[in-house]
XYZ file of C-alpha atoms in Angstrom:
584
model
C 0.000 0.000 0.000
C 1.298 3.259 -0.973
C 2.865 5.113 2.205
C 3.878 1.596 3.871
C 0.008 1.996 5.547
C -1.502 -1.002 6.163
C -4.675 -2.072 3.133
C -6.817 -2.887 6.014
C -6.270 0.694 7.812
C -7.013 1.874 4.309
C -10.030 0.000 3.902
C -10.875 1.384 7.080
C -10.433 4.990 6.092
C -12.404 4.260 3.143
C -15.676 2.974 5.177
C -15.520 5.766 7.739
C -15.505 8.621 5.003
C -17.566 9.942 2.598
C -16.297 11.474 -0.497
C -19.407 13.887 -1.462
C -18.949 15.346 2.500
C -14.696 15.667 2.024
C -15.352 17.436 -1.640
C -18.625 19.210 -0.089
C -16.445 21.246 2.250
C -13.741 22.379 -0.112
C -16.442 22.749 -3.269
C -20.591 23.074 -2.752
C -22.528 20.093 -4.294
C -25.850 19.916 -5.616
C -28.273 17.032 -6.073
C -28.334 16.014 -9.309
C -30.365 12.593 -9.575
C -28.105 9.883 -8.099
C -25.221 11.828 -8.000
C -24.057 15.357 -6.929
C -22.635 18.016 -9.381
C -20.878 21.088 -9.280
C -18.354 23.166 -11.330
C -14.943 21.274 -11.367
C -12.002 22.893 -8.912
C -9.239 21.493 -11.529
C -10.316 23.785 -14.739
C -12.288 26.594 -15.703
C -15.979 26.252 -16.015
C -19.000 27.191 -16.216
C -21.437 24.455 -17.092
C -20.746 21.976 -13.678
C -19.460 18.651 -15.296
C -17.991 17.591 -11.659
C -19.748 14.497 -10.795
C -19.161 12.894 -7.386
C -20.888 9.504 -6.868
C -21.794 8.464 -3.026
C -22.725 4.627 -4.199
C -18.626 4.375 -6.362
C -17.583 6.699 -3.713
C -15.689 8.068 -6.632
C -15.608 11.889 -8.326
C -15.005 12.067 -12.067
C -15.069 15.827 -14.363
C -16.240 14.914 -17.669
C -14.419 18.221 -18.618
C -11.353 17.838 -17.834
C -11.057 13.904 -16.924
C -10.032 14.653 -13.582
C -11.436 11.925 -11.318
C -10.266 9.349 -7.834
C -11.017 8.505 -4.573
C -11.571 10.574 -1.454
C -8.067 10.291 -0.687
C -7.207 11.346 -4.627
C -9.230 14.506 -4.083
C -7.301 15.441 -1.133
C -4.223 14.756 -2.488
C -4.773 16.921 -5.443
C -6.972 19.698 -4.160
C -4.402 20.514 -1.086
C -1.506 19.440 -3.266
C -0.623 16.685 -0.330
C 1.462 13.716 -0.640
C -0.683 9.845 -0.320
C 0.532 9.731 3.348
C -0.378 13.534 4.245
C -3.893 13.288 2.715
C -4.421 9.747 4.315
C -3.595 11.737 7.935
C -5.929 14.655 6.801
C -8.859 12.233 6.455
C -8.414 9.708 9.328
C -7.888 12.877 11.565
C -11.459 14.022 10.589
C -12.763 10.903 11.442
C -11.044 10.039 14.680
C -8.773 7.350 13.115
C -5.480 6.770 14.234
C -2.927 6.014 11.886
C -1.157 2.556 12.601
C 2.777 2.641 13.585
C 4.200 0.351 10.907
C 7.633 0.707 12.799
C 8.510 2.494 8.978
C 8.248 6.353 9.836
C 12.167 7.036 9.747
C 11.876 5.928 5.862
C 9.905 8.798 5.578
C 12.340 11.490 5.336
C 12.074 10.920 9.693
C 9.238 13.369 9.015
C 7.519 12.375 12.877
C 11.539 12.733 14.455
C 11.831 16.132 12.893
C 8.665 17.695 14.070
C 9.167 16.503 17.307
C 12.671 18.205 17.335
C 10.859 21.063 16.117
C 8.227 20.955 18.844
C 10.872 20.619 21.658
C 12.728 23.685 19.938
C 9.550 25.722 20.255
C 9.208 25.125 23.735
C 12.610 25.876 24.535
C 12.310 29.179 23.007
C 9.962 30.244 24.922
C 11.550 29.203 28.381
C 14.294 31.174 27.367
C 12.096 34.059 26.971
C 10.943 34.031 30.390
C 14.647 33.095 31.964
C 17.570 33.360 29.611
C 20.316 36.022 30.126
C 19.766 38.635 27.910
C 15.562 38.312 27.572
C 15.007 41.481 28.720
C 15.665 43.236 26.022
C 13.316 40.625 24.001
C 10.756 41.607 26.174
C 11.230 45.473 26.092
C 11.792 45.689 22.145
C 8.259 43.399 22.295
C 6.201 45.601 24.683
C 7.884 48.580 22.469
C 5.805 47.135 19.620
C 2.952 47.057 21.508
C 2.802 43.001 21.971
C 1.557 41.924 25.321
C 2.086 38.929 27.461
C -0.848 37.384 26.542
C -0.272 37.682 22.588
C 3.285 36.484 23.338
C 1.732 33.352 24.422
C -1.116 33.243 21.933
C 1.628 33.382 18.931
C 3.649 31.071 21.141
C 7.230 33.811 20.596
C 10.244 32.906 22.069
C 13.864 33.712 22.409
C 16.989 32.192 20.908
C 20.102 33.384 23.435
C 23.278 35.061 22.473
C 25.071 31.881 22.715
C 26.521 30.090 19.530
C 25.078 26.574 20.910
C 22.591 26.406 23.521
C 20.042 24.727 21.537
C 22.984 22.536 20.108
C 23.344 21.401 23.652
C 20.135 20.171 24.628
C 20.845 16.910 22.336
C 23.386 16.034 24.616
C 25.708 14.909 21.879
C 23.582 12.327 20.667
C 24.684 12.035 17.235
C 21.938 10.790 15.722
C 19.579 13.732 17.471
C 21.596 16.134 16.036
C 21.981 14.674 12.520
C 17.984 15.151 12.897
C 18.098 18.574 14.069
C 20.422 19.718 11.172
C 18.001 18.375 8.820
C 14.828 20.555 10.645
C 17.291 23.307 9.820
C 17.682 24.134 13.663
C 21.424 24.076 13.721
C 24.460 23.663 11.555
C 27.469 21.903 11.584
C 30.623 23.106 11.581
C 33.242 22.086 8.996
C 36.094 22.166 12.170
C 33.321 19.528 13.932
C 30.778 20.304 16.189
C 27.164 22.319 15.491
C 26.104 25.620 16.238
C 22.348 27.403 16.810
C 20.634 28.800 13.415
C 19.290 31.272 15.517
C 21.165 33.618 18.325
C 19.899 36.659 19.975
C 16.752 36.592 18.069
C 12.846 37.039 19.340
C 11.922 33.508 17.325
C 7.943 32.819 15.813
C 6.850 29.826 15.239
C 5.745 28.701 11.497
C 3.022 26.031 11.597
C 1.833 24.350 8.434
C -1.483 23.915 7.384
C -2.088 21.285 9.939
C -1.103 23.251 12.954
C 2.630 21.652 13.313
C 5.265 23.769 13.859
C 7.726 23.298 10.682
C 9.439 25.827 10.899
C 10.782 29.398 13.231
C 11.928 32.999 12.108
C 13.375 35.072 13.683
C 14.034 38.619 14.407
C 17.701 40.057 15.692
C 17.605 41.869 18.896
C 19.881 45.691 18.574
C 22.028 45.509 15.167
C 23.006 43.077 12.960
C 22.098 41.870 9.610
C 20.009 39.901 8.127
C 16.805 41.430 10.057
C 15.045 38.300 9.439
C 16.214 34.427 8.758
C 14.146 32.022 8.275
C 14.695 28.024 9.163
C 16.551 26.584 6.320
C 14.072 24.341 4.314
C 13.841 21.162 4.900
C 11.996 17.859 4.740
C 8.993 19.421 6.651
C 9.470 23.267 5.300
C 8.956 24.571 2.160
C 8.706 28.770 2.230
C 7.583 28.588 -0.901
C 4.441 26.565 0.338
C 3.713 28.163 3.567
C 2.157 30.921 4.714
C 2.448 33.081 8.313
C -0.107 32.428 10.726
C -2.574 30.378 8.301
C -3.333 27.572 10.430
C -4.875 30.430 12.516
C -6.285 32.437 10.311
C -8.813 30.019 8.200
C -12.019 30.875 10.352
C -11.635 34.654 10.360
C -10.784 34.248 6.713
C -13.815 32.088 5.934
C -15.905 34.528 8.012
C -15.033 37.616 6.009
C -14.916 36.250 2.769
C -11.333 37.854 2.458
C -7.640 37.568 3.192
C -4.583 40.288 3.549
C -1.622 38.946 2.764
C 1.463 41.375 4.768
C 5.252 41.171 4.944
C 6.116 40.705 7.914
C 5.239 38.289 11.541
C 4.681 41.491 13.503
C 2.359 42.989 11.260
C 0.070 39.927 11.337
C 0.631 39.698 15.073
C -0.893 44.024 15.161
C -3.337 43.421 13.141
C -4.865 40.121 14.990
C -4.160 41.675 18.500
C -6.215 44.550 16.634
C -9.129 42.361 15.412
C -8.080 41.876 11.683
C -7.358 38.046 12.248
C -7.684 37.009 8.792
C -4.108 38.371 7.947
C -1.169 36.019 6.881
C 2.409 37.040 5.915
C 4.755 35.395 3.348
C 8.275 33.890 4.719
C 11.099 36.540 3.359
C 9.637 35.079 -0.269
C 8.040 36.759 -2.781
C 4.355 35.317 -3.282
C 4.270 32.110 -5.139
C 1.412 30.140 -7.193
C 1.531 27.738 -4.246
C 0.799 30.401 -1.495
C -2.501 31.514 -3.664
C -3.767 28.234 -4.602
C -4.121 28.160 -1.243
C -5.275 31.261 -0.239
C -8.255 31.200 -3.119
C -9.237 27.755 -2.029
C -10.380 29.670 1.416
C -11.588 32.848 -0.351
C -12.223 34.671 -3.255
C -10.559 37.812 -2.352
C -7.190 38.350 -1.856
C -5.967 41.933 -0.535
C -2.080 42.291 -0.597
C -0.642 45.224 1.362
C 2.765 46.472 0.460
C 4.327 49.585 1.449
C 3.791 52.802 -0.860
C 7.584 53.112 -1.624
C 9.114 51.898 -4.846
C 10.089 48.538 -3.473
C 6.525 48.165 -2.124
C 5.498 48.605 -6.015
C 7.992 46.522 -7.251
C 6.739 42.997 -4.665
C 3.868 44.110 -5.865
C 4.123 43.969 -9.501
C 5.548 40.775 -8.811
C 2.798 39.392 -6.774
C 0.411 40.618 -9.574
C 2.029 38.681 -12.089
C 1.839 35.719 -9.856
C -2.063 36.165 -9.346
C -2.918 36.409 -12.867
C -2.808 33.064 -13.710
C -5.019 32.078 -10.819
C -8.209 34.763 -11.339
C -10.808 32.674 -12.306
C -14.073 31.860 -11.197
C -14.847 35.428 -9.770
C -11.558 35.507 -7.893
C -10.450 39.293 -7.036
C -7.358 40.324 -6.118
C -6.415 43.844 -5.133
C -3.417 46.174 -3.949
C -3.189 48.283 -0.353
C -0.350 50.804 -0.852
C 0.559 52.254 2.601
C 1.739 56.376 2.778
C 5.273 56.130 2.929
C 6.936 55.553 6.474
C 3.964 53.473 7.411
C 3.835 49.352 7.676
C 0.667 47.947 8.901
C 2.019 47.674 12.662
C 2.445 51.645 12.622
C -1.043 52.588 10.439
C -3.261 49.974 12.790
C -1.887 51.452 16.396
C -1.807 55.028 15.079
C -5.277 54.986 13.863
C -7.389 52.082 14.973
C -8.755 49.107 12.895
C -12.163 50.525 11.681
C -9.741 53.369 9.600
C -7.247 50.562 8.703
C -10.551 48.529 7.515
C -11.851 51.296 5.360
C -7.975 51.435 3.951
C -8.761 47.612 2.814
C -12.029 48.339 1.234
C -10.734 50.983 -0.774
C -7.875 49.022 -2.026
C -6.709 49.021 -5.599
C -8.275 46.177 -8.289
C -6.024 44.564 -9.843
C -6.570 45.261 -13.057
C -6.496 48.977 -12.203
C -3.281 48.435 -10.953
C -2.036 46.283 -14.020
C -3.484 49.376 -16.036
C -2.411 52.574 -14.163
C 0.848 50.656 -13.936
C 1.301 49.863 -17.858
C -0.147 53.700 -18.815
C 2.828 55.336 -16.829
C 5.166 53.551 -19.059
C 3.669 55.068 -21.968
C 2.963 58.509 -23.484
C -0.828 57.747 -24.478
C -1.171 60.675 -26.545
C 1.087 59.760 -29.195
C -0.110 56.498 -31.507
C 2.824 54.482 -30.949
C 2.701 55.183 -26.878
C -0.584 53.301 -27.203
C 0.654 50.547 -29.197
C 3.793 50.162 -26.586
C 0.332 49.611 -24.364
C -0.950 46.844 -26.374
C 2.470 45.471 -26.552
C 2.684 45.537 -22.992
C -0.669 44.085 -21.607
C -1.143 41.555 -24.306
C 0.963 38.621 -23.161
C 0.047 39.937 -19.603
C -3.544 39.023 -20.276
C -2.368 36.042 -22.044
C -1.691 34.655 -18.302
C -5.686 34.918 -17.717
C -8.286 31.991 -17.578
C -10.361 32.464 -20.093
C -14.009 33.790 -18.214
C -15.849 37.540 -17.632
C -12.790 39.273 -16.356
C -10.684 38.226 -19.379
C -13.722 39.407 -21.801
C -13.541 43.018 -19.567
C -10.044 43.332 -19.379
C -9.716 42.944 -23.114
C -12.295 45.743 -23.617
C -10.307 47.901 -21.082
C -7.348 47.498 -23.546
C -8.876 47.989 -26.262
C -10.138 51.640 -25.005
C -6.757 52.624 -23.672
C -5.014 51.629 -26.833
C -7.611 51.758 -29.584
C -5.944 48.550 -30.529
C -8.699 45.774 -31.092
C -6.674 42.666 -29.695
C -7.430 39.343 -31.010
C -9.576 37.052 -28.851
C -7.786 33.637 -30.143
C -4.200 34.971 -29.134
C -5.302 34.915 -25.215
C -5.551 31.403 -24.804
C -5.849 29.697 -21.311
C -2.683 28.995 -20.417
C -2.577 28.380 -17.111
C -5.046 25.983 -16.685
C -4.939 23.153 -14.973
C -2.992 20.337 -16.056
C -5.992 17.992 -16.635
C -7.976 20.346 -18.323
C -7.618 18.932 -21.838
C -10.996 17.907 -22.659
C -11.549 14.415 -22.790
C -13.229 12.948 -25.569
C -16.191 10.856 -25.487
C -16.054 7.654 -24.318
C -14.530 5.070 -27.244
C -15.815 1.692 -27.160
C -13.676 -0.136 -25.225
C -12.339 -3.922 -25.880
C -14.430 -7.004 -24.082
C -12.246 -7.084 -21.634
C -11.983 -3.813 -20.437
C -15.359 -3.330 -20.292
C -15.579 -6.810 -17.868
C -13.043 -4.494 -16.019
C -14.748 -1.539 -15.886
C -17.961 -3.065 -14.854
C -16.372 -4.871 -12.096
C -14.488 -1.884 -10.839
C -17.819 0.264 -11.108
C -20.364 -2.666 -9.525
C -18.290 -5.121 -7.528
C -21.461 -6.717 -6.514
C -21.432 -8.364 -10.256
C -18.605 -10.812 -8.818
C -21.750 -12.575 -7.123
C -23.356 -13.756 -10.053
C -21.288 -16.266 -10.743
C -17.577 -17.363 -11.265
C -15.925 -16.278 -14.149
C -15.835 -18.337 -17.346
C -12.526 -20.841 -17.914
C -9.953 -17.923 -19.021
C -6.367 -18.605 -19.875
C -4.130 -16.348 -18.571
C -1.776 -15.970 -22.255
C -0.737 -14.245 -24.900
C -1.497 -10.492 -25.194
C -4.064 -10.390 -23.012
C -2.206 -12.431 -19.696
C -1.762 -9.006 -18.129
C -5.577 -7.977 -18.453
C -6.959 -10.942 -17.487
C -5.178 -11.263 -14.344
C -6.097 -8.092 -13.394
C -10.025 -9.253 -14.239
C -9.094 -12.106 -11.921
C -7.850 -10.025 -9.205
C -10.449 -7.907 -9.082
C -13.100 -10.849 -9.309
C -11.195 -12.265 -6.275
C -11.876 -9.140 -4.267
C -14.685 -8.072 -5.012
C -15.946 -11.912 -3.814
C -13.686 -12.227 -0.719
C -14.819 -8.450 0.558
C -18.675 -7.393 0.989
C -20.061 -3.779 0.510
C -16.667 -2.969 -1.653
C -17.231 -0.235 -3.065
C -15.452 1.755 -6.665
C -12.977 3.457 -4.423
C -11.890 0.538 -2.374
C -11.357 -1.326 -5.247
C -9.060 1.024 -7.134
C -7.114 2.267 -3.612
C -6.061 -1.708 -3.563
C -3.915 -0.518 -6.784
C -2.222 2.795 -5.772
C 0.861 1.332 -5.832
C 0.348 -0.823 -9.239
C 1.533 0.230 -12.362
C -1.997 0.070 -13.851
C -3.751 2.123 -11.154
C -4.137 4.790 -13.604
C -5.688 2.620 -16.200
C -8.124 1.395 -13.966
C -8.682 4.794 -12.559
C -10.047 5.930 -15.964
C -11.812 2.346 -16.420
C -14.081 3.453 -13.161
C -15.669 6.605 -14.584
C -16.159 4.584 -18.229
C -19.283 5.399 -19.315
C -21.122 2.464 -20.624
C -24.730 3.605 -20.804
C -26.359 1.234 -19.427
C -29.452 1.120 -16.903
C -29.303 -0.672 -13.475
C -31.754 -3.785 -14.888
C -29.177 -4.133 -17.926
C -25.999 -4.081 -15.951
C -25.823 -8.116 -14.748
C -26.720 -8.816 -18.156
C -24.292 -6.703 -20.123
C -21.723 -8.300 -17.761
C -23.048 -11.748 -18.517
C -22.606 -11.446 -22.147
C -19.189 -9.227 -22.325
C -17.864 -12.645 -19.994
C -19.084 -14.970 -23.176
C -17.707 -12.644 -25.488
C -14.563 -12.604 -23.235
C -14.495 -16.814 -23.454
C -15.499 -16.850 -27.489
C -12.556 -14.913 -28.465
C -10.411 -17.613 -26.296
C -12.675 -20.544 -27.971
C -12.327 -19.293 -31.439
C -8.656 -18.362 -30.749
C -8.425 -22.170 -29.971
C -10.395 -23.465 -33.040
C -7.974 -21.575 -35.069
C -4.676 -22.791 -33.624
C -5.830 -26.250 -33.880
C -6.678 -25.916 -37.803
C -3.780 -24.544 -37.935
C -1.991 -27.733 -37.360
C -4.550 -29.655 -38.881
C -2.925 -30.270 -42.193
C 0.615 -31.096 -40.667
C -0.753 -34.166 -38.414
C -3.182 -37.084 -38.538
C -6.936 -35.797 -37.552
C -7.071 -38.223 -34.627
C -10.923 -39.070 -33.192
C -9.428 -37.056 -30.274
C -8.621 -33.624 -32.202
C -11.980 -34.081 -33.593
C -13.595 -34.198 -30.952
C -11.788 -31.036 -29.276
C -12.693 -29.674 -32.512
C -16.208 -30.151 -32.185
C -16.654 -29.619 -28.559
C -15.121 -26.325 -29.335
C -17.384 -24.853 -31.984
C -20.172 -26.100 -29.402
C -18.910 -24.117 -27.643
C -18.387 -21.176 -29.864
C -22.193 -21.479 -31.397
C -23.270 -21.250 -27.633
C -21.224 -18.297 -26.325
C -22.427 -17.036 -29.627
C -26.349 -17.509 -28.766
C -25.517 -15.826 -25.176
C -23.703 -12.866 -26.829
C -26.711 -11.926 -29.942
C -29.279 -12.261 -27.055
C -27.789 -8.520 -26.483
C-alpha cells in the first residue's frame, strides 16, 4: 500500500468517510439525480461537469477527466502527498494512523517535528529566563505586543550563545543529525554544530495542519540579516507556507477575504487589533503555491505592500503571480501604505475601523495592471498606445479564459484603440488535466468486464468467471479481471474506491482509474446482463482463438478421433457463447 500503511487501515479509512462530504467542504454540491454536481475545482468552467458519486464513492469531471477517490481529491486539491492526505482524512474521522515501525523511511518526518516541537518550547523558556531576555521583552512591549499575545503566537527567544540549543541533544549524534536536517542548527566544517538562531525574538511557522515546521526570527539591537528564516527542509517549504494560516482560516472564511502582509509582527498588530484574517509570506516573494491556497479559502485576496518603490515593485511581482489564478470570480487587489507606514504603525496610530476602510478601498487589480502599464507610456502619441498593447497583451495572455478576461480585453482595447485578437489569449494556465476528454470510445471485451467490475463489484456474485487462460497479449488484463473478481468476492459492501485504492501502488492504477468513470450507458436492470454477455464474449474470443490454432496444425498431423472431438466440442462451444452474446 502506498505510504507503507496497512490495506486494512485503508479499507478502514475508506468505510468511515464519505467522499461527497470531504469534496462538499472544499467545493458546494448539488443534487443532481443519483449523483451530486458542481463546477470542477481542476479547470475553468462554467457548465458543472464535476460528478461525485456516493454509491462508487468516486468523483469524475467529464471536462477535464479529472477523477479518484476521497483520498485522490485530497491529495490533489491541497496538493498533499498519499501519506499527508491519508492523515488529513483519518484525523477528521477520529482514526489513528497505525505505527508500521517504517516512519524514519519517511524522510524521519515524525523525528523532525518533534525536534521542532521541543525547539519551540525551549524558546519560549528562554524568553521568560535566559540572560539577555530582557531586552526581548522590552523591544516586544515597544511594539505594543503583550504577554498574553506572546503566548497566543507562542514567541520565544533564541540566546546570544553560539550553541545552547545545540546542547540540549546532549551529543547524541543521531539527534543532532535530525536537528540539522529541521534546519535548527548547523554543523561546523572544524566539527561540532552551532544554533541557526542567536539573539533573536523567534515565531513559530506552523503548516497547514497546525505543526510547527518551521521558526523565524528577528535580531535583537544591530546586525544583519533582520530576518532568517529556518533553512528548508523535509517538513518546510517557504515557498508553500504561509504566516499564521493555520490560525487564520475561520476569520478568513468569516469575512470572505484575506490580507496577505510582509512581515510576523504585522500579522501579530493586526490580529491583537481584530483583523485576524491576515497572513504574511516567509522573506519570499508570493508564489502560485501560497494563492492556490489562499483562493481555495476565499475569493478575495488583498495584498498590502508599502507605498515606496520597493513596495510597487513585490507588488508587480505578486500581480504577475495572481494572474494566472483569477478565475471563477476571484479578485485580487493592492493596499499601498503612505510612505513611512507598515501595517504595525497605520493599525496602532489609527485604529482598525480606519485601517478597515484602507482595505475596502484598495486598488483592483486590473487597475493596478493598467495605471501601472499607462505610466510607461505617453498615451497621446499612436505608438505610446501601441507600446500599451504590446505591454498588456501577453500579460492578459496569463488569464483563464471567463468575464474578467472578456472586460479586461475591452479595457485594452479603449486605452489603446488597438482591437486585440480574442484567439491569441488562450488559457494557459489551466490546470494540467484540463484537456478535454473525448467521449467515451468503445472499449475492448475485456476492459469493459473491467470496468464493470471496478464500477459494480457486486457483479462478482453472479457467478464465477468463465474458464480464461491467462496468455498471450491479453495475460496481463486478465489477471487483473481475476484479481479484481477475487476481491470483489472475498470483501462485501466494496465499493469503486476501495477497489481502485487496492492498486495505488500498481503500475496500472491509472488505467483502472479511468476504467471506473467509463461510461457504458447502461441502466441498473441491464448491468448483470451486459456483464453476462461481455464474460461470453470474453471466453469466445479464447474458444475461437483455440479453433484456429488447432486448424492450424490440422494439415501437418493425422486428424485423430481425439482432435476431432476437441474440434467439435469447441465450436459447441463457440455457437453457444455465440447464442448468449446476440441475445444482447
Amino acid at each position: 500500500m502506498s505510504g507503507r500503511l496497512p490495506r486494512e487501515f485503508i479499507d478502514q479509512l475508506l468505510s468511515r468517510i464519505d467522499v461527497v462530504e470531504v469534496v462538499d467542504r472544499c467545493v458546494p454540491l448539488k443534487k443532481a439525480g443519483k449523483d451530486f454536481k458542481a463546477c470542477c475545482p481542476f479547470h475553468d468552467e462554467k457548465t458543472p461537469s464535476f460528478t461525485v458519486s456516493p454509491s462508487k464513492q468516486f468523483y469524475h469531471c467529464f471536462g477535464c477527466g479529472a477523477s479518484g477517490t476521497a483520498i485522490t481529491f485530497v491529495m490533489e486539491f491541497n496538493h498533499f502527498g498519499f501519506r499527508e492526505a491519508v492523515e488529513d482524512l483519518a484525523n477528521a474521522v477520529g482514526l489513528s494512523i497505525p505505527d508500521t515501525g517504517l516512519e524514519h523511511q519517511d524522510n524521519d518526518t515524525p523525528r523532525l517535528l518533534e525536534h521542532l516541537e521541543e525547539a519551540k518550547q525551549f524558546y519560549k523558556r528562554q524568553l521568560r529566563s535566559a540572560p539577555g531576555a530582557e531586552a526581548a521583552i522590552a523591544y516586544l512591549k515597544q511594539r505594543g505586543i503583550s504577554g498574553e499575545v506572546a503566548a497566543e503566537f507562542e514567541i520565544g527567544y533564541a540566546p546570544d550563545d553560539w550553541q545552547s540549543l545545540a546542547d540540549t541533544a546532549a551529543g547524541d549524534s543521531q539527534k543532532l543529525t535530525e536537528m540539522t536536517r529541521a534546519g535548527l542548527i548547523s554543523q561546523r566544517e572544524t566539527g561540532g554544530h552551532y544554533d541557526r538562531f542567536r539573539s533573536r525574538i523567534v515565531f513559530p511557522i506552523n503548516d497547514r495542519r497546525g505543526r510547527t515546521v518551521a521558526f523565524g526570527g528577528r535580531i535583537i539591537g544591530q546586525g544583519e540579516p533582520k530576518y532568517l528564516n529556518s533553512a528548508e527542509s523535509p517538513v518546510f517549504n517557504k515557498s508553500a507556507e504561509l504566516y499564521h494560516l493555520h490560525q487564520a482560516r475561520a476569520a478568513i472564511a468569516k469575512q470572505d477575504e484575506v490580507l496577505v502582509v510582509e512581515g510576523y509582527l504585522d500579522v501579530i498588530a493586526l490580529v491583537q487589533h481584530g483583523v485576524g484574517n491576515t497572513v504574511a509570506t516567509l522573506g519570499t516573494a508570493t508564489t502560485p503555491l501560497h494563492l492556490q491556497q489562499l483562493f481555495r479559502l476565499t475569493s478575495s485576496v488583498v495584498f498590502c505592500f508599502d507605498g515606496d518603490r520597493a513596495g510597487r515593485t513585490a507588488a508587480w511581482r505578486a500581480l504577475q503571480v495572481a494572474l494566472s489564478e483569477l478565475r471563477d470570480g476571484r479578485q485580487a487587489s493592492f493596499l499601498f501604505l503612505p510612505e513611512g507606514e507598515d501595517p504595525d504603525s497605520l493599525i496602532r496610530a489609527q485604529g482598525p475601523d480606519t485601517f478597515r476602510l484602507l482595505v475596502d478601498k484598495a486598488t483592483p487589480l486590473p487597475d493596478f495592471l493598467f495605471d501601472s502599464l499607462a505610466g510607461e507610456t505617453d498615451l497621446s502619441r499612436m505608438d505610446g498606445r501601441a507600446r500599451l498593447a504590446a505591454l498588456a497583451t501577453p500579460l492578459l495572455e496569463k488569464i483563464p479564459q471567463g468575464p474578467l478576461l472578456d472586460l479586461m480585453q475591452q479595457r485594452l482595447t479603449e486605452l489603446s484603440g488597438v482591437r486585440t485578437d480574442p484567439t491569441r489569449l488562450t488559457n494557459k494556465s489551466a490546470h494540467p488535466k484540463t484537456t478535454r476528454t473525448q467521449p467515451d470510445k468503445r472499449l475492448t471485451p475485456l476492459a469493459t468486464a473491467i470496468s464493470l467490475l471496478i464500477q459494480h463489484p457486486s457483479l462478482a456474485n453472479g457467478g464465477p468467471l468463465p474458464p480464461l487462460d491467462k496468455e498471450g497479449d491479453d495475460a496481463r488484463g486478465l489477471d487483473l479481471l481475476m484479481t479484481i473478481d477475487q476481491l470483489a468476492r472475498s470483501e462485501t459492501n466494496l465499493s469503486t474506491a476501495g477497489v481502485v485504492e487496492r492498486f495505488r501502488d500498481d503500475k496500472d492504477f491509472l488505467i483502472l482509474e479511468k476504467l471506473a468513470v467509463h461510461n457504458h450507458h447502461l441502466d441498473d436492470n441491464q448491468l448483470v446482463e451486459f456483464y453476462q454477455q461481455t464474460l461470453a464474449t470474453l471466453e469466445e474470443q479464447q474458444v475461437s482463438a483455440h479453433i484456429t490454432a488447432l486448424l492450424a496444425r490440422s494439415g501437418s498431423q493425422e486428424e485423430s478421433a481425439t482432435y476431432r472431438e476437441r474440434l467439435a466440442s469447441l465450436f459447441k462451444r463457440q455457437q453457444s457463447l455465440r447464442h448468449v452474446r446476440e441475445k444482447r
